[in-house]
Coordinates of C-alpha atoms in Angstrom, one line a residue:
X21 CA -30.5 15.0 -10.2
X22 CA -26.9 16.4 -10.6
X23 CA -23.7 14.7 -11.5
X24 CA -19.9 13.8 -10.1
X25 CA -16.6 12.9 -11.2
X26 CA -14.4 10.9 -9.2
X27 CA -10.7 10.9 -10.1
X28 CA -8.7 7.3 -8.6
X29 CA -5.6 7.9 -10.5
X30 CA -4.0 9.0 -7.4
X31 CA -5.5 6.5 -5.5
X32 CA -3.8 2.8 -4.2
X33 CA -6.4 0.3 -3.1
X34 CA -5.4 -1.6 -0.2
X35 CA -4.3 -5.6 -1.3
X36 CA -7.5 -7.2 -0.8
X37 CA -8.9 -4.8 -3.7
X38 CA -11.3 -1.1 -3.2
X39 CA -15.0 -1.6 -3.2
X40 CA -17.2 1.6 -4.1
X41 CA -21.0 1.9 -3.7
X42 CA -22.6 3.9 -6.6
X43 CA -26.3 5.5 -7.2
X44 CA -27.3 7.9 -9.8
X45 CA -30.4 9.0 -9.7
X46 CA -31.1 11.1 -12.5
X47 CA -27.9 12.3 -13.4
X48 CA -24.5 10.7 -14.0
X49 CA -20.8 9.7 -12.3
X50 CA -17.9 9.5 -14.4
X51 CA -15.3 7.4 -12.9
X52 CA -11.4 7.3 -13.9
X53 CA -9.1 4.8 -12.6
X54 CA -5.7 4.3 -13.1
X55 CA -4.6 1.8 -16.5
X56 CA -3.5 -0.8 -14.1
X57 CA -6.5 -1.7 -12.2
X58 CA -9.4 -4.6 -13.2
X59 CA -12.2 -3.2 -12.8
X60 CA -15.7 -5.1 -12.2
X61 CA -18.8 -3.5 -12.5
X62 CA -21.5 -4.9 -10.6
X63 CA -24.3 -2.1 -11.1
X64 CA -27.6 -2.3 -11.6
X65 CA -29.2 -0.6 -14.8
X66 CA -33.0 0.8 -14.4
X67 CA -33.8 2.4 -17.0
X68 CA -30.0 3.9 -17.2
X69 CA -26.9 2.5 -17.4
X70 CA -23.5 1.2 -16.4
X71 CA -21.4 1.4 -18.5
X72 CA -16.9 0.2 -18.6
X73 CA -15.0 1.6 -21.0
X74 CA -11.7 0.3 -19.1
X75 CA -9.0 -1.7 -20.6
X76 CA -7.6 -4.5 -19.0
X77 CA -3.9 -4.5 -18.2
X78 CA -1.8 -6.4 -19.8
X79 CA -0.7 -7.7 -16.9
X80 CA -2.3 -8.7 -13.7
X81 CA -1.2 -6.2 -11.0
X82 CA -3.5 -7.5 -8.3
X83 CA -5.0 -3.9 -7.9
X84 CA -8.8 -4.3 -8.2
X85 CA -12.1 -2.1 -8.4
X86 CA -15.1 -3.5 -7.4
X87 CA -18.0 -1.0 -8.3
X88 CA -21.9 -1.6 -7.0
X89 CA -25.0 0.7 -7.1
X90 CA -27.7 1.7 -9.0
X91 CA -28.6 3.8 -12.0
X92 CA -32.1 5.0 -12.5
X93 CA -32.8 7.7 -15.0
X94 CA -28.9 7.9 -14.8
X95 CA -25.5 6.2 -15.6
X96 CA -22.1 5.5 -14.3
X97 CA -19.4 5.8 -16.8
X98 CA -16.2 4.0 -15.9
X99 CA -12.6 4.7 -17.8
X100 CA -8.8 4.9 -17.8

């Protein structure tokens, strides 16, 4: 019932890609990622919402964000 922000810009996933485990419940995460990572949202919405506002680099950098979890009564924004 509260909220987080999680700041990767600083952040270098290791080569096989980063993998981070979500759940808001009742309140929200805001996510920010660097402008060179994909990003793939794999969350599960109940009666709240994932939602990725990233855009895809241009070019493929191999850095990748994999991001589970869940979202009741909540929402996990994701953005660069």
């Amino acid at each position: 019932m509260g909220g987080c922000e999680l700041d990767l810009t600083r952040a270098h996933p290791v080569p096989e890609g980063a993998v981070l485990e979500t759940l808001a419940f009742m309140g929200g995460i805001e996510i920010k990622v660097p402008a060179d990572w994909t990003v793939e949202c794999r969350g599960v919405p109940f009666m709240g919402g994932f939602e990725d506002s990233t855009k895809p680099p241009a070019q493929p950098t191999g850095k990748r964000l994999v991001i589970n979890g869940f979202a009741m009564m909540g929402g996990v924004e994701i953005h660069n």
